[in-house]
Amino acid sequence: MKLEEVEAEDNVSTVVQFVLLGFSELPNLQGFLSWLFSIIYMVVLIGNSLIVIITRLDPALHKPMYFFPANFFILEICYVSVTLPRILFSLRTQDRSISPLSCATQLCFFLVLGTAESFLLALMSYDRFVAICKPLHYPLVMNPKKCHQLAAGAWLGGMPVQVGQTWQIFSLHFCHSNQINHFFCDIPPILKLACGDTSVHEVSVYVVVILVGAVPFMLILVSYSKIIGTILRLPTAQGRTTAFSTCSSHLLVVVLFFGSASITYFRPTSSHSAGTDKLLSLFYTIVTPMFNPVIYSLRNQDVVAALRRLWLQT
């Protein structure tokens, strides 16, 4: 595809249109990938929507411990919809061009929703901490008004920072190439196209990742260290098993999301490899949201019971 560039005032060519290379290195698998990602998208939409519908319809699930997961599954639908429709469009039409404005919009939504996911995972661990470690205070601390305020903060809290970071990145001049070696507009491959030294921008990315990723992750670790200590002091084995079962699914999701995302964003830009970045990004942007409903439903007896009741009513 022809590069679209214009000459800047300082005689440095500036990119006016990007090309998302995506999976162009696999020309013989374009049809298969289109079919595969279509199925994955349907599974994500149906699976996450089903859990949200169940938590709304079943009175037994009208509790704070299911309020935050319901928000989380709505978020997963939005999160996947930022990237997958664009992937499917490129695979089916072979049109990989994307304007800087569209690229910036996609990156901004991706970062804002990723930040919201990080905050929601931290809120879910806090909810479990209060429920297990301070059960007598749970109805007071996690009242409906407080839950709605916390959820709103998770959804909107990262917006100013991530909008500012997106503006900062796209205020750079891009002159090396217009080809983004990725399947969506992400920070590491975009910085590779920037002119000059981008070390200051890399540092700012690390700072933001620490604020919106590492800090919530540390809060999750602190919460679970206290939760595990409390569970181990429970007098009966059945009580310990029940408590662990309510936390294990959340812990697995935390490990999958934070593990793959931290490897992507904490490495220096110079050490990034396109193949590794794509694989890791596929994992936390598509694969994990696809399996999250299964992880939560199969590990939670209340959700399984609600699914059975819904099945019997249909």
PDB file of C-alpha atoms in Angstrom:
ATOM      1  CA  MET A   1       0.000   0.000   0.000  1.00  0.00           C
ATOM      2  CA  LYS A   2       1.341   3.395  -0.971  1.00  0.00           C
ATOM      3  CA  LEU A   3       2.573   5.649   1.814  1.00  0.00           C
ATOM      4  CA  GLU A   4       0.594   8.837   2.179  1.00  0.00           C
ATOM      5  CA  GLU A   5       2.824  11.636   3.396  1.00  0.00           C
ATOM      6  CA  VAL A   6       3.119  15.408   3.169  1.00  0.00           C
ATOM      7  CA  GLU A   7       6.172  17.568   3.550  1.00  0.00           C
ATOM      8  CA  ALA A   8       6.377  19.455   6.827  1.00  0.00           C
ATOM      9  CA  GLU A   9       7.852  22.930   7.132  1.00  0.00           C
ATOM     10  CA  ASP A  10      11.170  21.541   8.384  1.00  0.00           C
ATOM     11  CA  ASN A  11      11.448  19.239   5.356  1.00  0.00           C
ATOM     12  CA  VAL A  12      10.647  16.179   7.465  1.00  0.00           C
ATOM     13  CA  SER A  13       7.929  14.013   5.938  1.00  0.00           C
ATOM     14  CA  THR A  14       4.911  13.723   8.218  1.00  0.00           C
ATOM     15  CA  VAL A  15       2.525  10.784   8.048  1.00  0.00           C
ATOM     16  CA  VAL A  16      -1.083  11.739   7.351  1.00  0.00           C
ATOM     17  CA  GLN A  17      -2.435   8.200   7.202  1.00  0.00           C
ATOM     18  CA  PHE A  18      -1.428   5.039   9.014  1.00  0.00           C
ATOM     19  CA  VAL A  19      -1.563   1.438   7.872  1.00  0.00           C
ATOM     20  CA  LEU A  20      -2.377  -1.262  10.433  1.00  0.00           C
ATOM     21  CA  LEU A  21      -0.403  -4.251   9.199  1.00  0.00           C
ATOM     22  CA  GLY A  22      -2.338  -6.602  11.455  1.00  0.00           C
ATOM     23  CA  PHE A  23      -1.854 -10.174  10.296  1.00  0.00           C
ATOM     24  CA  SER A  24      -0.697  -9.333   6.774  1.00  0.00           C
ATOM     25  CA  GLU A  25       2.313 -11.619   7.252  1.00  0.00           C
ATOM     26  CA  LEU A  26      -0.159 -14.528   7.125  1.00  0.00           C
ATOM     27  CA  PRO A  27      -1.759 -14.000   3.678  1.00  0.00           C
ATOM     28  CA  ASN A  28      -3.005 -17.577   3.383  1.00  0.00           C
ATOM     29  CA  LEU A  29      -4.863 -17.416   6.706  1.00  0.00           C
ATOM     30  CA  GLN A  30      -6.899 -14.231   6.169  1.00  0.00           C
ATOM     31  CA  GLY A  31     -10.155 -16.107   5.613  1.00  0.00           C
ATOM     32  CA  PHE A  32      -9.563 -18.440   8.550  1.00  0.00           C
ATOM     33  CA  LEU A  33      -8.649 -15.553  10.868  1.00  0.00           C
ATOM     34  CA  SER A  34     -11.760 -13.632   9.807  1.00  0.00           C
ATOM     35  CA  TRP A  35     -13.914 -16.659  10.614  1.00  0.00           C
ATOM     36  CA  LEU A  36     -12.080 -17.303  13.911  1.00  0.00           C
ATOM     37  CA  PHE A  37     -12.303 -13.709  15.165  1.00  0.00           C
ATOM     38  CA  SER A  38     -15.983 -13.519  14.171  1.00  0.00           C
ATOM     39  CA  ILE A  39     -16.714 -16.542  16.353  1.00  0.00           C
ATOM     40  CA  ILE A  40     -14.632 -15.117  19.210  1.00  0.00           C
ATOM     41  CA  TYR A  41     -16.501 -11.808  19.009  1.00  0.00           C
ATOM     42  CA  MET A  42     -19.863 -13.574  19.140  1.00  0.00           C
ATOM     43  CA  VAL A  43     -18.704 -15.667  22.106  1.00  0.00           C
ATOM     44  CA  VAL A  44     -17.536 -12.514  23.930  1.00  0.00           C
ATOM     45  CA  LEU A  45     -20.809 -10.684  23.261  1.00  0.00           C
ATOM     46  CA  ILE A  46     -23.046 -13.618  24.192  1.00  0.00           C
ATOM     47  CA  GLY A  47     -21.022 -14.858  27.177  1.00  0.00           C
ATOM     48  CA  ASN A  48     -20.543 -11.490  28.865  1.00  0.00           C
ATOM     49  CA  SER A  49     -24.099 -10.332  28.086  1.00  0.00           C
ATOM     50  CA  LEU A  50     -25.503 -13.554  29.545  1.00  0.00           C
ATOM     51  CA  ILE A  51     -23.771 -12.986  32.891  1.00  0.00           C
ATOM     52  CA  VAL A  52     -24.978  -9.369  32.986  1.00  0.00           C
ATOM     53  CA  ILE A  53     -28.569 -10.446  32.214  1.00  0.00           C
ATOM     54  CA  ILE A  54     -28.467 -13.143  34.890  1.00  0.00           C
ATOM     55  CA  THR A  55     -27.254 -10.723  37.560  1.00  0.00           C
ATOM     56  CA  ARG A  56     -30.086  -8.352  36.626  1.00  0.00           C
ATOM     57  CA  LEU A  57     -32.877 -10.932  36.447  1.00  0.00           C
ATOM     58  CA  ASP A  58     -32.070 -13.221  39.370  1.00  0.00           C
ATOM     59  CA  PRO A  59     -32.948 -11.651  42.765  1.00  0.00           C
ATOM     60  CA  ALA A  60     -30.412 -13.930  44.487  1.00  0.00           C
ATOM     61  CA  LEU A  61     -27.631 -12.068  42.651  1.00  0.00           C
ATOM     62  CA  HIS A  62     -28.772  -8.562  43.612  1.00  0.00           C
ATOM     63  CA  LYS A  63     -25.784  -8.159  45.925  1.00  0.00           C
ATOM     64  CA  PRO A  64     -22.712  -5.881  45.852  1.00  0.00           C
ATOM     65  CA  MET A  65     -20.445  -8.878  45.175  1.00  0.00           C
ATOM     66  CA  TYR A  66     -22.228  -9.315  41.817  1.00  0.00           C
ATOM     67  CA  PHE A  67     -22.696  -5.613  41.093  1.00  0.00           C
ATOM     68  CA  PHE A  68     -19.008  -5.038  40.305  1.00  0.00           C
ATOM     69  CA  PRO A  69     -18.650  -8.192  38.147  1.00  0.00           C
ATOM     70  CA  ALA A  70     -21.718  -7.061  36.156  1.00  0.00           C
ATOM     71  CA  ASN A  71     -19.964  -3.755  35.479  1.00  0.00           C
ATOM     72  CA  PHE A  72     -16.826  -5.693  34.631  1.00  0.00           C
ATOM     73  CA  PHE A  73     -18.598  -7.823  31.993  1.00  0.00           C
ATOM     74  CA  ILE A  74     -20.212  -4.753  30.418  1.00  0.00           C
ATOM     75  CA  LEU A  75     -16.750  -3.237  30.291  1.00  0.00           C
ATOM     76  CA  GLU A  76     -15.346  -6.370  28.614  1.00  0.00           C
ATOM     77  CA  ILE A  77     -17.886  -6.026  25.799  1.00  0.00           C
ATOM     78  CA  CYS A  78     -16.847  -2.391  25.249  1.00  0.00           C
ATOM     79  CA  TYR A  79     -13.150  -3.257  25.574  1.00  0.00           C
ATOM     80  CA  VAL A  80     -13.246  -5.960  22.895  1.00  0.00           C
ATOM     81  CA  SER A  81     -15.433  -3.797  20.633  1.00  0.00           C
ATOM     82  CA  VAL A  82     -12.656  -1.199  20.452  1.00  0.00           C
ATOM     83  CA  THR A  83     -10.362  -3.596  18.577  1.00  0.00           C
ATOM     84  CA  LEU A  84     -12.181  -6.618  17.133  1.00  0.00           C
ATOM     85  CA  PRO A  85     -14.584  -4.904  14.675  1.00  0.00           C
ATOM     86  CA  ARG A  86     -11.628  -3.063  13.159  1.00  0.00           C
ATOM     87  CA  ILE A  87      -9.692  -6.345  12.859  1.00  0.00           C
ATOM     88  CA  LEU A  88     -12.640  -8.005  11.126  1.00  0.00           C
ATOM     89  CA  PHE A  89     -13.049  -5.046   8.740  1.00  0.00           C
ATOM     90  CA  SER A  90      -9.367  -5.210   7.741  1.00  0.00           C
ATOM     91  CA  LEU A  91      -9.433  -8.989   7.277  1.00  0.00           C
ATOM     92  CA  ARG A  92     -12.537  -8.941   5.105  1.00  0.00           C
ATOM     93  CA  THR A  93     -11.780  -5.876   2.970  1.00  0.00           C
ATOM     94  CA  GLN A  94      -7.959  -5.960   3.101  1.00  0.00           C
ATOM     95  CA  ASP A  95      -8.181  -2.201   3.683  1.00  0.00           C
ATOM     96  CA  ARG A  96      -5.703  -1.585   6.490  1.00  0.00           C
ATOM     97  CA  SER A  97      -5.510   2.214   6.286  1.00  0.00           C
ATOM     98  CA  ILE A  98      -6.593   4.289   9.270  1.00  0.00           C
ATOM     99  CA  SER A  99      -6.487   8.054   9.758  1.00  0.00           C
ATOM    100  CA  PRO A 100      -4.519   9.575  12.663  1.00  0.00           C
ATOM    101  CA  LEU A 101      -7.790  10.790  14.203  1.00  0.00           C
ATOM    102  CA  SER A 102      -9.351   7.314  14.063  1.00  0.00           C
ATOM    103  CA  CYS A 103      -6.137   5.798  15.381  1.00  0.00           C
ATOM    104  CA  ALA A 104      -6.007   8.287  18.272  1.00  0.00           C
ATOM    105  CA  THR A 105      -9.684   7.654  19.055  1.00  0.00           C
ATOM    106  CA  GLN A 106      -9.141   3.898  19.137  1.00  0.00           C
ATOM    107  CA  LEU A 107      -6.072   4.251  21.360  1.00  0.00           C
ATOM    108  CA  CYS A 108      -7.863   6.637  23.727  1.00  0.00           C
ATOM    109  CA  PHE A 109     -10.872   4.349  24.201  1.00  0.00           C
ATOM    110  CA  PHE A 110      -8.572   1.356  24.592  1.00  0.00           C
ATOM    111  CA  LEU A 111      -6.550   3.090  27.325  1.00  0.00           C
ATOM    112  CA  VAL A 112      -9.578   4.506  29.139  1.00  0.00           C
ATOM    113  CA  LEU A 113     -11.354   1.135  29.179  1.00  0.00           C
ATOM    114  CA  GLY A 114      -8.152  -0.695  30.147  1.00  0.00           C
ATOM    115  CA  THR A 115      -7.751   1.694  33.079  1.00  0.00           C
ATOM    116  CA  ALA A 116     -11.381   1.144  34.078  1.00  0.00           C
ATOM    117  CA  GLU A 117     -10.801  -2.623  34.013  1.00  0.00           C
ATOM    118  CA  SER A 118      -7.785  -2.238  36.287  1.00  0.00           C
ATOM    119  CA  PHE A 119      -9.805  -0.129  38.747  1.00  0.00           C
ATOM    120  CA  LEU A 120     -12.780  -2.496  38.674  1.00  0.00           C
ATOM    121  CA  LEU A 121     -10.559  -5.487  39.430  1.00  0.00           C
ATOM    122  CA  ALA A 122      -9.203  -3.569  42.431  1.00  0.00           C
ATOM    123  CA  LEU A 123     -12.758  -2.730  43.567  1.00  0.00           C
ATOM    124  CA  MET A 124     -13.768  -6.380  43.297  1.00  0.00           C
ATOM    125  CA  SER A 125     -10.847  -7.370  45.538  1.00  0.00           C
ATOM    126  CA  TYR A 126     -11.831  -4.638  48.028  1.00  0.00           C
ATOM    127  CA  ASP A 127     -15.390  -5.943  48.023  1.00  0.00           C
ATOM    128  CA  ARG A 128     -14.133  -9.462  48.853  1.00  0.00           C
ATOM    129  CA  PHE A 129     -11.837  -8.026  51.527  1.00  0.00           C
ATOM    130  CA  VAL A 130     -14.715  -6.279  53.311  1.00  0.00           C
ATOM    131  CA  ALA A 131     -17.024  -9.306  52.928  1.00  0.00           C
ATOM    132  CA  ILE A 132     -14.518 -11.802  54.369  1.00  0.00           C
ATOM    133  CA  CYS A 133     -12.442  -9.726  56.778  1.00  0.00           C
ATOM    134  CA  LYS A 134     -15.137  -7.311  58.046  1.00  0.00           C
ATOM    135  CA  PRO A 135     -18.451  -9.139  57.484  1.00  0.00           C
ATOM    136  CA  LEU A 136     -20.358  -7.173  60.131  1.00  0.00           C
ATOM    137  CA  HIS A 137     -19.481  -3.877  58.427  1.00  0.00           C
ATOM    138  CA  TYR A 138     -20.176  -5.164  54.898  1.00  0.00           C
ATOM    139  CA  PRO A 139     -23.811  -3.929  54.519  1.00  0.00           C
ATOM    140  CA  LEU A 140     -22.807  -0.473  55.745  1.00  0.00           C
ATOM    141  CA  VAL A 141     -19.547  -0.123  53.781  1.00  0.00           C
ATOM    142  CA  MET A 142     -20.831  -1.619  50.509  1.00  0.00           C
ATOM    143  CA  ASN A 143     -24.266   0.002  50.438  1.00  0.00           C
ATOM    144  CA  PRO A 144     -25.900   0.571  47.013  1.00  0.00           C
ATOM    145  CA  LYS A 145     -25.046   4.291  46.895  1.00  0.00           C
ATOM    146  CA  LYS A 146     -21.387   3.605  47.718  1.00  0.00           C
ATOM    147  CA  CYS A 147     -21.225   0.835  45.116  1.00  0.00           C
ATOM    148  CA  HIS A 148     -22.571   3.112  42.369  1.00  0.00           C
ATOM    149  CA  GLN A 149     -20.123   5.859  43.327  1.00  0.00           C
ATOM    150  CA  LEU A 150     -17.170   3.453  43.280  1.00  0.00           C
ATOM    151  CA  ALA A 151     -18.237   2.000  39.931  1.00  0.00           C
ATOM    152  CA  ALA A 152     -18.603   5.484  38.413  1.00  0.00           C
ATOM    153  CA  GLY A 153     -15.140   6.361  39.709  1.00  0.00           C
ATOM    154  CA  ALA A 154     -13.698   3.232  38.100  1.00  0.00           C
ATOM    155  CA  TRP A 155     -15.307   3.974  34.731  1.00  0.00           C
ATOM    156  CA  LEU A 156     -14.363   7.659  34.640  1.00  0.00           C
ATOM    157  CA  GLY A 157     -11.290   7.887  36.888  1.00  0.00           C
ATOM    158  CA  GLY A 158      -8.704   7.216  34.213  1.00  0.00           C
ATOM    159  CA  MET A 159     -10.275   9.368  31.522  1.00  0.00           C
ATOM    160  CA  PRO A 160      -8.373  12.665  32.124  1.00  0.00           C
ATOM    161  CA  VAL A 161      -4.984  10.922  32.331  1.00  0.00           C
ATOM    162  CA  GLN A 162      -5.491   8.710  29.290  1.00  0.00           C
ATOM    163  CA  VAL A 163      -6.964  11.475  27.134  1.00  0.00           C
ATOM    164  CA  GLY A 164      -3.909  13.568  28.013  1.00  0.00           C
ATOM    165  CA  GLN A 165      -1.548  10.704  27.233  1.00  0.00           C
ATOM    166  CA  THR A 166      -3.210  10.092  23.874  1.00  0.00           C
ATOM    167  CA  TRP A 167      -2.921  13.793  22.995  1.00  0.00           C
ATOM    168  CA  GLN A 168       0.751  13.759  24.018  1.00  0.00           C
ATOM    169  CA  ILE A 169       1.569  10.747  21.833  1.00  0.00           C
ATOM    170  CA  PHE A 170      -0.244  12.044  18.755  1.00  0.00           C
ATOM    171  CA  SER A 171       1.340  15.468  19.102  1.00  0.00           C
ATOM    172  CA  LEU A 172       4.590  13.817  17.980  1.00  0.00           C
ATOM    173  CA  HIS A 173       5.824  13.901  14.386  1.00  0.00           C
ATOM    174  CA  PHE A 174       5.723  10.524  12.652  1.00  0.00           C
ATOM    175  CA  CYS A 175       8.255  10.263   9.877  1.00  0.00           C
ATOM    176  CA  HIS A 176       9.892   6.829   9.993  1.00  0.00           C
ATOM    177  CA  SER A 177       6.991   5.040   8.349  1.00  0.00           C
ATOM    178  CA  ASN A 178       3.213   4.972   8.362  1.00  0.00           C
ATOM    179  CA  GLN A 179       3.018   1.221   8.934  1.00  0.00           C
ATOM    180  CA  ILE A 180       1.904   0.207  12.431  1.00  0.00           C
ATOM    181  CA  ASN A 181       3.032  -3.385  12.910  1.00  0.00           C
ATOM    182  CA  HIS A 182       0.070  -4.313  15.060  1.00  0.00           C
ATOM    183  CA  PHE A 183      -3.628  -5.160  14.705  1.00  0.00           C
ATOM    184  CA  PHE A 184      -4.760  -2.016  16.552  1.00  0.00           C
ATOM    185  CA  CYS A 185      -3.352   1.370  17.546  1.00  0.00           C
ATOM    186  CA  ASP A 186      -1.291   0.716  20.667  1.00  0.00           C
ATOM    187  CA  ILE A 187       1.401   2.822  22.322  1.00  0.00           C
ATOM    188  CA  PRO A 188       4.593   0.745  21.717  1.00  0.00           C
ATOM    189  CA  PRO A 189       4.231   0.326  17.910  1.00  0.00           C
ATOM    190  CA  ILE A 190       3.121   3.959  17.502  1.00  0.00           C
ATOM    191  CA  LEU A 191       6.136   5.297  19.406  1.00  0.00           C
ATOM    192  CA  LYS A 192       8.387   3.321  17.070  1.00  0.00           C
ATOM    193  CA  LEU A 193       7.210   5.528  14.193  1.00  0.00           C
ATOM    194  CA  ALA A 194       7.930   8.820  15.942  1.00  0.00           C
ATOM    195  CA  CYS A 195      10.780  11.086  14.883  1.00  0.00           C
ATOM    196  CA  GLY A 196      13.634  11.803  17.285  1.00  0.00           C
ATOM    197  CA  ASP A 197      14.117  10.743  20.875  1.00  0.00           C
ATOM    198  CA  THR A 198      10.977   9.357  22.527  1.00  0.00           C
ATOM    199  CA  SER A 199      12.549   8.528  25.903  1.00  0.00           C
ATOM    200  CA  VAL A 200      10.550  11.259  27.684  1.00  0.00           C
ATOM    201  CA  HIS A 201       7.334   9.825  26.291  1.00  0.00           C
ATOM    202  CA  GLU A 202       8.395   6.315  27.304  1.00  0.00           C
ATOM    203  CA  VAL A 203       8.948   7.525  30.862  1.00  0.00           C
ATOM    204  CA  SER A 204       5.519   9.173  30.903  1.00  0.00           C
ATOM    205  CA  VAL A 205       3.980   5.899  29.708  1.00  0.00           C
ATOM    206  CA  TYR A 206       5.697   4.033  32.570  1.00  0.00           C
ATOM    207  CA  VAL A 207       4.461   6.605  35.091  1.00  0.00           C
ATOM    208  CA  VAL A 208       0.877   6.311  33.848  1.00  0.00           C
ATOM    209  CA  VAL A 209       1.065   2.504  33.840  1.00  0.00           C
ATOM    210  CA  ILE A 210       2.281   2.588  37.447  1.00  0.00           C
ATOM    211  CA  LEU A 211      -0.588   4.886  38.436  1.00  0.00           C
ATOM    212  CA  VAL A 212      -3.383   3.014  36.669  1.00  0.00           C
ATOM    213  CA  GLY A 213      -1.938  -0.499  36.694  1.00  0.00           C
ATOM    214  CA  ALA A 214       0.709  -1.135  39.322  1.00  0.00           C
ATOM    215  CA  VAL A 215      -1.064   0.763  42.133  1.00  0.00           C
ATOM    216  CA  PRO A 216      -4.389  -1.119  41.716  1.00  0.00           C
ATOM    217  CA  PHE A 217      -2.425  -4.375  41.440  1.00  0.00           C
ATOM    218  CA  MET A 218      -0.624  -3.640  44.718  1.00  0.00           C
ATOM    219  CA  LEU A 219      -3.975  -2.864  46.368  1.00  0.00           C
ATOM    220  CA  ILE A 220      -5.249  -6.220  45.118  1.00  0.00           C
ATOM    221  CA  LEU A 221      -2.212  -7.977  46.590  1.00  0.00           C
ATOM    222  CA  VAL A 222      -2.688  -6.238  49.947  1.00  0.00           C
ATOM    223  CA  SER A 223      -6.398  -7.126  49.974  1.00  0.00           C
ATOM    224  CA  TYR A 224      -5.736 -10.770  49.207  1.00  0.00           C
ATOM    225  CA  SER A 225      -2.927 -11.072  51.711  1.00  0.00           C
ATOM    226  CA  LYS A 226      -5.432 -10.034  54.399  1.00  0.00           C
ATOM    227  CA  ILE A 227      -8.157 -12.225  52.888  1.00  0.00           C
ATOM    228  CA  ILE A 228      -5.936 -15.307  52.865  1.00  0.00           C
ATOM    229  CA  GLY A 229      -4.862 -14.655  56.447  1.00  0.00           C
ATOM    230  CA  THR A 230      -8.518 -14.430  57.521  1.00  0.00           C
ATOM    231  CA  ILE A 231      -9.520 -17.559  55.574  1.00  0.00           C
ATOM    232  CA  LEU A 232      -6.743 -19.632  57.115  1.00  0.00           C
ATOM    233  CA  ARG A 233      -8.063 -18.727  60.557  1.00  0.00           C
ATOM    234  CA  LEU A 234     -11.579 -20.006  59.804  1.00  0.00           C
ATOM    235  CA  PRO A 235     -12.475 -22.931  62.083  1.00  0.00           C
ATOM    236  CA  THR A 236     -13.971 -25.296  59.481  1.00  0.00           C
ATOM    237  CA  ALA A 237     -12.581 -26.719  56.232  1.00  0.00           C
ATOM    238  CA  GLN A 238     -15.916 -26.119  54.497  1.00  0.00           C
ATOM    239  CA  GLY A 239     -15.804 -22.443  55.446  1.00  0.00           C
ATOM    240  CA  ARG A 240     -12.287 -22.111  54.071  1.00  0.00           C
ATOM    241  CA  THR A 241     -13.278 -23.867  50.831  1.00  0.00           C
ATOM    242  CA  THR A 242     -16.331 -21.639  50.350  1.00  0.00           C
ATOM    243  CA  ALA A 243     -14.308 -18.482  50.973  1.00  0.00           C
ATOM    244  CA  PHE A 244     -11.551 -19.535  48.607  1.00  0.00           C
ATOM    245  CA  SER A 245     -14.076 -20.412  45.871  1.00  0.00           C
ATOM    246  CA  THR A 246     -15.492 -16.861  45.924  1.00  0.00           C
ATOM    247  CA  CYS A 247     -12.000 -15.418  45.365  1.00  0.00           C
ATOM    248  CA  SER A 248     -10.248 -17.887  43.059  1.00  0.00           C
ATOM    249  CA  SER A 249     -12.006 -16.806  39.846  1.00  0.00           C
ATOM    250  CA  HIS A 250     -11.187 -13.155  40.485  1.00  0.00           C
ATOM    251  CA  LEU A 251      -7.560 -13.990  41.236  1.00  0.00           C
ATOM    252  CA  LEU A 252      -7.230 -15.922  37.973  1.00  0.00           C
ATOM    253  CA  VAL A 253      -8.607 -12.992  35.959  1.00  0.00           C
ATOM    254  CA  VAL A 254      -6.229 -10.614  37.779  1.00  0.00           C
ATOM    255  CA  VAL A 255      -3.204 -12.769  36.916  1.00  0.00           C
ATOM    256  CA  LEU A 256      -4.212 -13.089  33.246  1.00  0.00           C
ATOM    257  CA  PHE A 257      -4.923  -9.386  32.744  1.00  0.00           C
ATOM    258  CA  PHE A 258      -2.115  -7.780  34.740  1.00  0.00           C
ATOM    259  CA  GLY A 259       0.470 -10.389  33.765  1.00  0.00           C
ATOM    260  CA  SER A 260       0.195  -9.981  29.998  1.00  0.00           C
ATOM    261  CA  ALA A 261      -0.417  -6.200  30.128  1.00  0.00           C
ATOM    262  CA  SER A 262       2.571  -5.502  32.389  1.00  0.00           C
ATOM    263  CA  ILE A 263       4.933  -7.462  30.125  1.00  0.00           C
ATOM    264  CA  THR A 264       3.764  -5.353  27.190  1.00  0.00           C
ATOM    265  CA  TYR A 265       4.040  -1.904  28.784  1.00  0.00           C
ATOM    266  CA  PHE A 266       6.943  -2.257  31.202  1.00  0.00           C
ATOM    267  CA  ARG A 267       9.451  -3.325  28.570  1.00  0.00           C
ATOM    268  CA  PRO A 268      11.555  -0.628  26.851  1.00  0.00           C
ATOM    269  CA  THR A 269      10.319   0.248  23.378  1.00  0.00           C
ATOM    270  CA  SER A 270      13.657  -0.838  21.895  1.00  0.00           C
ATOM    271  CA  SER A 271      13.151  -4.392  23.147  1.00  0.00           C
ATOM    272  CA  HIS A 272       9.653  -4.811  21.719  1.00  0.00           C
ATOM    273  CA  SER A 273       9.151  -7.458  19.077  1.00  0.00           C
ATOM    274  CA  ALA A 274       6.093  -7.192  16.823  1.00  0.00           C
ATOM    275  CA  GLY A 275       5.252 -10.890  17.070  1.00  0.00           C
ATOM    276  CA  THR A 276       5.464 -10.950  20.887  1.00  0.00           C
ATOM    277  CA  ASP A 277       3.481  -7.723  21.221  1.00  0.00           C
ATOM    278  CA  LYS A 278       0.694  -9.083  19.014  1.00  0.00           C
ATOM    279  CA  LEU A 279       0.542 -12.363  20.927  1.00  0.00           C
ATOM    280  CA  LEU A 280       0.416 -10.655  24.328  1.00  0.00           C
ATOM    281  CA  SER A 281      -2.117  -8.107  23.106  1.00  0.00           C
ATOM    282  CA  LEU A 282      -4.341 -10.856  21.702  1.00  0.00           C
ATOM    283  CA  PHE A 283      -4.214 -12.491  25.101  1.00  0.00           C
ATOM    284  CA  TYR A 284      -5.400  -9.571  27.232  1.00  0.00           C
ATOM    285  CA  THR A 285      -7.605  -7.819  24.662  1.00  0.00           C
ATOM    286  CA  ILE A 286      -9.460 -10.802  23.178  1.00  0.00           C
ATOM    287  CA  VAL A 287      -8.695 -14.196  24.741  1.00  0.00           C
ATOM    288  CA  THR A 288      -9.133 -13.186  28.392  1.00  0.00           C
ATOM    289  CA  PRO A 289     -12.499 -11.391  27.825  1.00  0.00           C
ATOM    290  CA  MET A 290     -13.697 -14.519  26.007  1.00  0.00           C
ATOM    291  CA  PHE A 291     -12.889 -16.828  28.924  1.00  0.00           C
ATOM    292  CA  ASN A 292     -13.813 -14.502  31.805  1.00  0.00           C
ATOM    293  CA  PRO A 293     -17.543 -15.448  31.811  1.00  0.00           C
ATOM    294  CA  VAL A 294     -16.597 -19.132  31.914  1.00  0.00           C
ATOM    295  CA  ILE A 295     -14.087 -18.543  34.723  1.00  0.00           C
ATOM    296  CA  TYR A 296     -16.630 -16.648  36.813  1.00  0.00           C
ATOM    297  CA  SER A 297     -19.643 -18.874  36.159  1.00  0.00           C
ATOM    298  CA  LEU A 298     -17.984 -22.250  36.658  1.00  0.00           C
ATOM    299  CA  ARG A 299     -16.226 -21.182  39.868  1.00  0.00           C
ATOM    300  CA  ASN A 300     -19.277 -19.546  41.453  1.00  0.00           C
ATOM    301  CA  GLN A 301     -22.096 -21.706  42.805  1.00  0.00           C
ATOM    302  CA  ASP A 302     -24.607 -18.832  42.921  1.00  0.00           C
ATOM    303  CA  VAL A 303     -24.069 -18.035  39.239  1.00  0.00           C
ATOM    304  CA  VAL A 304     -24.314 -21.712  38.285  1.00  0.00           C
ATOM    305  CA  ALA A 305     -27.575 -22.003  40.226  1.00  0.00           C
ATOM    306  CA  ALA A 306     -28.903 -18.840  38.542  1.00  0.00           C
ATOM    307  CA  LEU A 307     -27.999 -20.266  35.119  1.00  0.00           C
ATOM    308  CA  ARG A 308     -29.905 -23.449  35.941  1.00  0.00           C
ATOM    309  CA  ARG A 309     -32.977 -21.489  37.020  1.00  0.00           C
ATOM    310  CA  LEU A 310     -32.839 -19.392  33.856  1.00  0.00           C
ATOM    311  CA  TRP A 311     -32.489 -22.542  31.742  1.00  0.00           C
ATOM    312  CA  LEU A 312     -35.482 -24.196  33.418  1.00  0.00           C
ATOM    313  CA  GLN A 313     -37.634 -21.110  32.859  1.00  0.00           C
ATOM    314  CA  THR A 314     -36.958 -21.028  29.105  1.00  0.00           C
TER     315      THR A 314
END
